[in-house]
Coordinates of C-alpha atoms in Angstrom, one line a residue:
M689 CA -26.5 -13.6 0.4
T690 CA -23.3 -15.4 -0.4
T691 CA -20.8 -17.4 1.7
V692 CA -17.4 -18.2 0.3
V693 CA -14.7 -20.3 2.0
V694 CA -11.1 -21.2 1.2
V695 CA -9.2 -23.8 3.1
R696 CA -5.5 -24.6 2.6
K697 CA -3.6 -27.7 3.8
G698 CA 0.0 -28.0 2.8
D699 CA 0.4 -26.9 -0.8
Q700 CA -3.3 -27.5 -1.7
A701 CA -6.3 -25.3 -1.3
V702 CA -10.0 -25.6 -2.0
I703 CA -12.5 -22.8 -2.6
A704 CA -16.2 -23.3 -2.2
A705 CA -19.3 -21.0 -2.4
D706 CA -23.0 -21.5 -2.0
S707 CA -25.2 -21.5 -5.1
L708 CA -28.1 -19.4 -3.9
S709 CA -28.9 -16.1 -5.5
T710 CA -31.2 -13.5 -3.9
F711 CA -33.0 -10.5 -5.2
G712 CA -34.7 -8.8 -2.2
D713 CA -37.1 -11.5 -0.9
T714 CA -36.7 -13.7 -4.0
R715 CA -34.4 -16.6 -3.8
I716 CA -33.1 -18.6 -6.8
D717 CA -31.4 -21.9 -6.2
A718 CA -29.0 -23.8 -8.5
R719 CA -31.8 -25.9 -10.0
E720 CA -33.4 -22.7 -11.5
D721 CA -30.3 -20.5 -12.1
A722 CA -28.4 -21.4 -15.3
C723 CA -25.3 -19.6 -14.0
W724 CA -25.2 -20.6 -10.3
N725 CA -21.5 -21.1 -9.9
K726 CA -20.0 -18.2 -8.0
I727 CA -16.4 -19.2 -8.5
F728 CA -14.4 -18.4 -11.7
L729 CA -10.8 -18.9 -12.9
S730 CA -8.8 -16.0 -14.2
H731 CA -5.1 -15.1 -14.3
G732 CA -4.2 -18.4 -12.5
S733 CA -6.5 -17.6 -9.5
Y734 CA -9.9 -18.8 -8.4
F735 CA -12.1 -15.8 -7.6
S736 CA -15.4 -15.6 -5.8
L737 CA -17.2 -12.3 -4.9
T738 CA -19.8 -11.2 -2.5
G739 CA -22.3 -8.3 -2.7
S740 CA -24.0 -7.3 -5.8
A741 CA -24.5 -10.0 -8.5
A742 CA -23.3 -7.4 -11.0
H743 CA -19.8 -7.6 -9.6
D744 CA -19.4 -11.1 -11.0
L745 CA -20.0 -10.2 -14.6
V746 CA -18.2 -6.8 -14.3
L747 CA -15.0 -8.4 -12.8
Q748 CA -15.0 -11.3 -15.2
S749 CA -15.3 -8.9 -18.2
L750 CA -12.6 -6.6 -16.9
L751 CA -10.2 -9.4 -16.1
K752 CA -10.5 -10.7 -19.7
K753 CA -9.7 -7.3 -21.1
V754 CA -6.7 -6.5 -18.8
K755 CA -4.0 -9.1 -19.3
T756 CA -1.2 -7.5 -17.4
L757 CA -2.4 -8.2 -13.9
D758 CA -0.6 -10.2 -11.2
F759 CA -2.3 -12.0 -8.3
S760 CA 0.8 -13.8 -6.9
S761 CA 1.3 -11.8 -3.7
R762 CA -0.5 -9.3 -1.4
M763 CA 1.2 -6.3 -2.9
A764 CA 0.7 -7.6 -6.5
I765 CA -3.0 -8.1 -5.8
F766 CA -3.2 -4.6 -4.3
E767 CA -1.5 -3.1 -7.4
S768 CA -3.8 -5.1 -9.7
F769 CA -7.0 -3.9 -8.0
R770 CA -5.6 -0.3 -8.0
K771 CA -5.2 -0.6 -11.8
L772 CA -8.7 -2.0 -12.1
H773 CA -10.4 0.8 -10.0
P774 CA -10.4 3.5 -12.6
K775 CA -11.6 1.1 -15.3
L776 CA -14.5 0.1 -12.9
K777 CA -15.5 3.7 -12.7
E778 CA -15.0 4.7 -16.4
D779 CA -16.0 1.5 -18.3
F780 CA -18.6 0.0 -15.9
F781 CA -20.0 3.2 -14.1
L782 CA -19.1 2.1 -10.6
K783 CA -20.7 4.2 -7.9
T784 CA -17.8 4.6 -5.4
E785 CA -19.8 6.2 -2.6
E786 CA -20.0 4.3 0.7
D787 CA -19.4 6.2 4.0
E788 CA -18.3 9.9 3.7
D789 CA -15.7 9.2 6.4
D790 CA -13.9 6.6 4.2
P791 CA -10.3 7.7 3.4
Y792 CA -10.5 6.3 -0.2
E793 CA -13.0 5.7 -2.9
S794 CA -14.6 2.3 -2.6
S795 CA -14.4 -0.3 -5.4
Q796 CA -17.5 -1.9 -3.8
I797 CA -16.0 -5.4 -4.3
I798 CA -15.3 -8.0 -1.7
A799 CA -13.4 -11.0 -3.1
L800 CA -11.8 -14.1 -1.9
L801 CA -9.2 -15.7 -4.1
A802 CA -7.0 -18.8 -4.0
N803 CA -4.0 -19.5 -6.2
P804 CA -0.7 -21.4 -5.8
S805 CA 0.7 -18.4 -3.8
G806 CA -2.0 -18.5 -1.1
I807 CA -5.4 -17.4 0.1
F808 CA -6.2 -13.7 -0.3
G809 CA -9.1 -11.5 0.7
V810 CA -9.7 -8.2 -1.2
F811 CA -12.0 -5.6 0.4
S812 CA -13.9 -2.5 -0.9
L813 CA -11.1 0.0 -0.2
R814 CA -8.6 -2.3 -1.9
E815 CA -7.3 -3.7 1.3
V816 CA -5.7 -7.1 0.7
Y817 CA -5.2 -9.7 3.4
E818 CA -3.3 -13.0 3.1
Y819 CA -4.5 -16.0 5.2
R820 CA -2.5 -19.0 6.2
R821 CA -5.0 -21.8 6.7
F822 CA -8.6 -20.6 5.9
W823 CA -10.9 -17.7 5.6
A824 CA -14.5 -16.9 4.6
V825 CA -16.4 -13.9 3.3
G826 CA -20.1 -13.1 2.8
S827 CA -23.2 -13.2 4.9
G828 CA -22.3 -16.5 6.6
R829 CA -18.6 -15.8 7.2
D830 CA -18.8 -15.7 11.0
F831 CA -20.4 -19.2 11.1
A832 CA -18.0 -20.6 8.4
I833 CA -14.9 -19.2 10.2
G834 CA -16.2 -20.6 13.5
A835 CA -16.8 -24.0 12.0
M836 CA -13.3 -24.1 10.4
H837 CA -11.6 -22.9 13.6

């Protein structure tokens, strides 16, 4: 259960995420979790992910290994995640199955990122959206978007 928000005003943006981790019915708050921060910096962008906790370590590891990625525009982010997808499968054993009606293999990752170029959401089929003022992802996204609106 994660909620991540990014808000932009003028040429500044802020990204925030909750610090609660869950494993089924078990909840671990920031006081007990030594690695509670769900936001990390890589390639000039602040990233935060929702879904499996494994995604955080996998993506951080992969981004450290692959230096030639660009997160400066919607198309650049798409191409970067397209380059990462085979590595997720080969090096990290990603299970790509979601719905059998999906037109593409899933990367299983939902990310929100902020950088000097803007606010971007990346979704499991490598869809990339750019947002003008704010956006949220995760289990509390509807409430967060409503509150920001």
